[in-house]
Amino acid sequence: MIELQPAPASLPPGRRIYAIGDIHGCARQLANLHEQIVDDLAVRPVASPLLLHIGDYVDRGADTAGVIAALIDRCPIPGMEMVNLLGNHESTMLDALRGERAAGTDWLFAGGKAALQSYGIDPNGPRDQWAFLIPRTHQAFLRGLVLMHREGGYAFVHAGVRPGIPLPDQARDDLLRARQPFLYSEADFGAVIVHGHTPVKAPVVRHNRIAIDTGAVFGGPMTCVVLEAGTLGFLSVDPVDTPVSIAHR
């Protein structure tokens, strides 16, 4: 049973959101976490559940291809609505697949080698073949990811926001890559920001933000925050794959 606590914002009656932190190719952990959500819904049914993934599905972990295959075209939990956000790693991967040379170099350095290998592609092979070898359906999934999702008193983004800027006016790069001054800001952002991107040892709940990237690919658990009415709780899955070196964050 999930241990519930007061949340810094609220959702409308009958709505429950399961938001999962950064995945980074950890397909088995993701599948296990989805199973926990199914079990929770069986014990605690709700009229309108939503499954939300906070971004960074690709890179570093062993099975980028498996993660995307699990999410593509349909929700992995039958009958449930799903929203998938864009992360900075997907953004860099898409730029690399479009042939941007600097982005290709950045992608390989930031974990793209593992992503390519999950598709059976030699990372040292010709870069102009990447877009032909990765399934078009997987590339379409990446292109269809959204930058922000807002409900009730929450805004879900991959990385964060820039303090002092209204949410509709936030720059794409801040939504995908923000760390400072966002992480230490006490400002009211216009909604409680639920985000990943910056790994933490345990979920962080503050009056203006909730951090849910608990470093699954680095040997930490994969975390899901469960939001309903004015409460929150957490589900988590311990590591099942060999973590990558923390030096490669």
CSV table of C-alpha atoms in Angstrom, one decimal:
chain,number,residue,atom,x,y,z
A,1,MET,CA,0.0,0.0,0.0
A,2,ILE,CA,1.3,3.4,-0.9
A,3,GLU,CA,2.0,5.7,2.1
A,4,LEU,CA,0.3,9.0,1.3
A,5,GLN,CA,1.3,12.4,2.5
A,6,PRO,CA,0.1,16.0,1.9
A,7,ALA,CA,1.1,17.3,-1.5
A,8,PRO,CA,2.2,20.9,-2.3
A,9,ALA,CA,-0.6,21.1,-5.0
A,10,SER,CA,-3.8,19.2,-5.9
A,11,LEU,CA,-5.6,17.5,-8.8
A,12,PRO,CA,-9.4,17.5,-9.6
A,13,PRO,CA,-11.5,14.8,-8.0
A,14,GLY,CA,-11.3,11.4,-9.7
A,15,ARG,CA,-7.9,12.2,-11.3
A,16,ARG,CA,-4.7,10.3,-10.4
A,17,ILE,CA,-1.4,10.8,-12.1
A,18,TYR,CA,1.5,8.3,-12.0
A,19,ALA,CA,4.6,10.2,-13.1
A,20,ILE,CA,7.8,8.1,-13.7
A,21,GLY,CA,11.3,9.6,-13.6
A,22,ASP,CA,14.2,9.2,-16.0
A,23,ILE,CA,14.4,5.8,-17.6
A,24,HIS,CA,17.6,5.8,-19.7
A,25,GLY,CA,17.2,2.4,-21.3
A,26,CYS,CA,16.3,0.5,-18.1
A,27,ALA,CA,13.5,-1.5,-19.7
A,28,ARG,CA,13.1,-4.2,-17.1
A,29,GLN,CA,12.8,-1.7,-14.3
A,30,LEU,CA,10.2,0.2,-16.3
A,31,ALA,CA,8.2,-2.9,-16.9
A,32,ASN,CA,8.4,-3.8,-13.2
A,33,LEU,CA,7.2,-0.3,-12.2
A,34,HIS,CA,4.3,-0.5,-14.7
A,35,GLU,CA,3.3,-3.8,-13.0
A,36,GLN,CA,3.3,-2.0,-9.6
A,37,ILE,CA,1.0,0.6,-11.0
A,38,VAL,CA,-1.4,-2.1,-12.3
A,39,ASP,CA,-1.4,-3.6,-8.8
A,40,ASP,CA,-2.1,-0.3,-7.2
A,41,LEU,CA,-5.0,0.4,-9.5
A,42,ALA,CA,-6.4,-3.0,-8.7
A,43,VAL,CA,-6.3,-2.2,-5.0
A,44,ARG,CA,-7.3,1.5,-5.3
A,45,PRO,CA,-9.4,2.0,-8.4
A,46,VAL,CA,-9.8,5.6,-9.7
A,47,ALA,CA,-12.1,7.1,-12.3
A,48,SER,CA,-9.4,8.8,-14.4
A,49,PRO,CA,-5.8,7.6,-14.1
A,50,LEU,CA,-2.9,9.0,-16.2
A,51,LEU,CA,0.5,7.4,-16.8
A,52,LEU,CA,3.2,10.1,-17.5
A,53,HIS,CA,6.8,9.6,-18.3
A,54,ILE,CA,9.1,12.5,-17.6
A,55,GLY,CA,11.6,12.0,-20.5
A,56,ASP,CA,15.0,10.6,-21.1
A,57,TYR,CA,14.0,7.2,-22.3
A,58,VAL,CA,17.2,6.7,-24.3
A,59,ASP,CA,21.0,6.4,-23.7
A,60,ARG,CA,23.3,5.0,-21.1
A,61,GLY,CA,21.2,1.9,-20.1
A,62,ALA,CA,21.2,-1.4,-22.0
A,63,ASP,CA,17.8,-1.3,-23.7
A,64,THR,CA,16.8,2.0,-25.3
A,65,ALA,CA,15.1,0.1,-28.1
A,66,GLY,CA,13.1,-2.0,-25.6
A,67,VAL,CA,11.9,1.1,-23.7
A,68,ILE,CA,10.6,2.8,-26.8
A,69,ALA,CA,9.1,-0.4,-28.1
A,70,ALA,CA,7.2,-0.7,-24.8
A,71,LEU,CA,5.7,2.8,-25.1
A,72,ILE,CA,5.1,3.1,-28.8
A,73,ASP,CA,1.6,3.5,-30.2
A,74,ARG,CA,-0.2,2.4,-27.0
A,75,CYS,CA,-0.1,2.6,-23.3
A,76,PRO,CA,1.7,-0.3,-21.6
A,77,ILE,CA,-1.2,-0.4,-19.1
A,78,PRO,CA,-4.4,-1.2,-21.0
A,79,GLY,CA,-7.2,1.3,-20.8
A,80,MET,CA,-5.0,4.0,-19.3
A,81,GLU,CA,-4.3,7.5,-20.8
A,82,MET,CA,-0.6,8.2,-21.3
A,83,VAL,CA,1.6,11.3,-21.8
A,84,ASN,CA,5.3,11.2,-22.7
A,85,LEU,CA,7.5,14.2,-22.3
A,86,LEU,CA,10.6,15.1,-24.3
A,87,GLY,CA,14.0,14.9,-22.5
A,88,ASN,CA,17.3,16.5,-23.4
A,89,HIS,CA,18.6,13.1,-24.5
A,90,GLU,CA,15.8,12.6,-27.0
A,91,SER,CA,16.4,16.1,-28.3
A,92,THR,CA,20.1,15.4,-28.8
A,93,MET,CA,19.4,12.0,-30.4
A,94,LEU,CA,16.9,13.6,-32.9
A,95,ASP,CA,19.4,16.3,-33.8
A,96,ALA,CA,22.0,13.5,-34.4
A,97,LEU,CA,19.7,11.5,-36.6
A,98,ARG,CA,19.1,14.6,-38.7
A,99,GLY,CA,22.8,14.7,-39.4
A,100,GLU,CA,24.0,17.5,-37.2
A,101,ARG,CA,27.6,16.5,-36.7
A,102,ALA,CA,28.1,18.3,-33.3
A,103,ALA,CA,25.0,16.7,-32.0
A,104,GLY,CA,26.2,13.3,-33.1
A,105,THR,CA,29.4,13.8,-31.2
A,106,ASP,CA,27.5,15.0,-28.1
A,107,TRP,CA,25.1,12.1,-28.4
A,108,LEU,CA,27.8,9.5,-28.4
A,109,PHE,CA,29.5,11.1,-25.4
A,110,ALA,CA,26.3,11.4,-23.4
A,111,GLY,CA,25.3,7.7,-23.8
A,112,GLY,CA,24.2,7.3,-27.4
A,113,LYS,CA,26.7,4.4,-27.9
A,114,ALA,CA,24.5,2.2,-25.6
A,115,ALA,CA,21.4,3.4,-27.5
A,116,LEU,CA,22.8,2.5,-30.9
A,117,GLN,CA,24.0,-0.9,-29.6
A,118,SER,CA,20.5,-1.7,-28.4
A,119,TYR,CA,19.4,-1.5,-32.0
A,120,GLY,CA,22.3,-3.7,-33.1
A,121,ILE,CA,24.2,-0.7,-34.6
A,122,ASP,CA,27.9,-0.3,-34.4
A,123,PRO,CA,28.5,3.2,-32.7
A,124,ASN,CA,31.8,3.4,-34.7
A,125,GLY,CA,30.0,2.8,-38.0
A,126,PRO,CA,29.0,5.5,-40.5
A,127,ARG,CA,26.8,8.2,-38.8
A,128,ASP,CA,24.8,8.8,-42.0
A,129,GLN,CA,23.3,5.3,-41.5
A,130,TRP,CA,21.9,5.8,-38.1
A,131,ALA,CA,18.6,7.3,-39.3
A,132,PHE,CA,18.1,4.4,-41.7
A,133,LEU,CA,18.8,1.7,-39.2
A,134,ILE,CA,16.7,2.9,-36.3
A,135,PRO,CA,13.0,2.0,-37.0
A,136,ARG,CA,11.0,4.9,-38.4
A,137,THR,CA,8.2,4.2,-35.8
A,138,HIS,CA,10.7,4.8,-33.0
A,139,GLN,CA,11.9,8.0,-34.5
A,140,ALA,CA,8.2,9.1,-34.9
A,141,PHE,CA,7.6,8.4,-31.3
A,142,LEU,CA,10.6,10.6,-30.3
A,143,ARG,CA,9.3,13.4,-32.6
A,144,GLY,CA,5.9,13.2,-31.0
A,145,LEU,CA,7.1,13.8,-27.4
A,146,VAL,CA,5.7,17.0,-25.7
A,147,LEU,CA,7.6,19.6,-23.7
A,148,MET,CA,5.1,20.2,-20.8
A,149,HIS,CA,1.9,18.8,-19.4
A,150,ARG,CA,-0.2,20.8,-17.0
A,151,GLU,CA,-3.0,19.6,-14.7
A,152,GLY,CA,-4.5,21.0,-11.5
A,153,GLY,CA,-1.7,22.7,-9.6
A,154,TYR,CA,1.1,20.9,-11.4
A,155,ALA,CA,3.3,21.4,-14.4
A,156,PHE,CA,5.3,18.4,-15.6
A,157,VAL,CA,8.5,19.1,-17.5
A,158,HIS,CA,11.7,17.1,-18.0
A,159,ALA,CA,14.3,19.4,-16.3
A,160,GLY,CA,12.8,22.5,-14.8
A,161,VAL,CA,11.9,26.1,-15.5
A,162,ARG,CA,13.5,29.6,-15.3
A,163,PRO,CA,12.3,31.5,-12.3
A,164,GLY,CA,10.4,34.7,-13.1
A,165,ILE,CA,9.2,33.6,-16.5
A,166,PRO,CA,5.5,32.6,-17.0
A,167,LEU,CA,5.1,28.9,-17.8
A,168,PRO,CA,3.7,29.5,-21.3
A,169,ASP,CA,6.8,31.6,-22.1
A,170,GLN,CA,9.5,29.2,-20.9
A,171,ALA,CA,12.4,28.5,-23.3
A,172,ARG,CA,12.6,25.0,-24.7
A,173,ASP,CA,16.2,24.7,-23.6
A,174,ASP,CA,15.3,25.5,-20.0
A,175,LEU,CA,12.5,22.9,-20.0
A,176,LEU,CA,15.0,20.3,-21.2
A,177,ARG,CA,18.2,21.2,-19.4
A,178,ALA,CA,17.5,23.6,-16.5
A,179,ARG,CA,19.4,23.1,-13.2
A,180,GLN,CA,20.4,26.4,-11.8
A,181,PRO,CA,18.9,28.7,-10.6
A,182,PHE,CA,15.8,26.5,-10.7
A,183,LEU,CA,16.9,23.9,-8.2
A,184,TYR,CA,17.6,26.4,-5.4
A,185,SER,CA,14.8,28.8,-6.2
A,186,GLU,CA,12.1,29.4,-3.6
A,187,ALA,CA,10.0,31.2,-6.2
A,188,ASP,CA,6.4,30.5,-7.1
A,189,PHE,CA,6.7,29.1,-10.6
A,190,GLY,CA,3.0,29.3,-11.3
A,191,ALA,CA,2.5,25.6,-10.6
A,192,VAL,CA,4.4,22.9,-8.7
A,193,ILE,CA,7.0,21.6,-11.1
A,194,VAL,CA,7.3,17.8,-11.3
A,195,HIS,CA,10.6,17.1,-13.0
A,196,GLY,CA,13.6,14.7,-13.5
A,197,HIS,CA,16.9,15.4,-15.2
A,198,THR,CA,19.0,16.0,-12.1
A,199,PRO,CA,19.6,12.7,-10.2
A,200,VAL,CA,18.8,12.6,-6.5
A,201,LYS,CA,19.2,9.8,-3.9
A,202,ALA,CA,15.5,10.0,-3.0
A,203,PRO,CA,12.6,12.0,-4.3
A,204,VAL,CA,12.6,15.6,-3.3
A,205,VAL,CA,9.3,17.3,-2.3
A,206,ARG,CA,9.3,21.1,-1.9
A,207,HIS,CA,6.6,23.7,-1.9
A,208,ASN,CA,7.4,24.6,-5.6
A,209,ARG,CA,8.8,21.4,-7.1
A,210,ILE,CA,9.0,17.6,-6.9
A,211,ALA,CA,12.1,15.8,-8.2
A,212,ILE,CA,11.7,12.2,-9.3
A,213,ASP,CA,14.9,11.2,-11.1
A,214,THR,CA,16.5,8.8,-8.6
A,215,GLY,CA,19.2,7.6,-10.9
A,216,ALA,CA,17.9,4.3,-12.1
A,217,VAL,CA,20.7,4.0,-14.7
A,218,PHE,CA,23.3,4.8,-12.0
A,219,GLY,CA,22.3,2.1,-9.6
A,220,GLY,CA,19.4,3.8,-7.9
A,221,PRO,CA,15.8,2.9,-7.9
A,222,MET,CA,13.3,4.0,-10.6
A,223,THR,CA,10.7,6.2,-9.0
A,224,CYS,CA,7.1,7.0,-9.7
A,225,VAL,CA,5.2,9.8,-7.9
A,226,VAL,CA,1.5,9.1,-7.4
A,227,LEU,CA,-0.5,12.3,-7.2
A,228,GLU,CA,-4.2,12.4,-6.3
A,229,ALA,CA,-6.4,15.2,-4.9
A,230,GLY,CA,-4.2,16.9,-2.3
A,231,THR,CA,-1.9,13.9,-1.6
A,232,LEU,CA,1.1,12.2,-3.0
A,233,GLY,CA,3.0,8.9,-2.5
A,234,PHE,CA,5.7,7.0,-4.2
A,235,LEU,CA,6.3,3.6,-6.0
A,236,SER,CA,9.8,2.5,-6.7
A,237,VAL,CA,11.8,-0.4,-8.3
A,238,ASP,CA,15.3,-1.3,-7.3
A,239,PRO,CA,18.0,-1.7,-9.9
A,240,VAL,CA,17.9,-4.9,-12.1
A,241,ASP,CA,20.6,-3.9,-14.6
A,242,THR,CA,24.3,-3.1,-14.2
A,243,PRO,CA,24.6,0.6,-13.6
A,244,VAL,CA,26.8,2.8,-15.8
A,245,SER,CA,29.6,4.8,-14.3
A,246,ILE,CA,28.5,7.8,-12.4
A,247,ALA,CA,31.3,9.8,-14.2
A,248,HIS,CA,29.3,9.6,-17.4
A,249,ARG,CA,26.3,11.6,-16.2
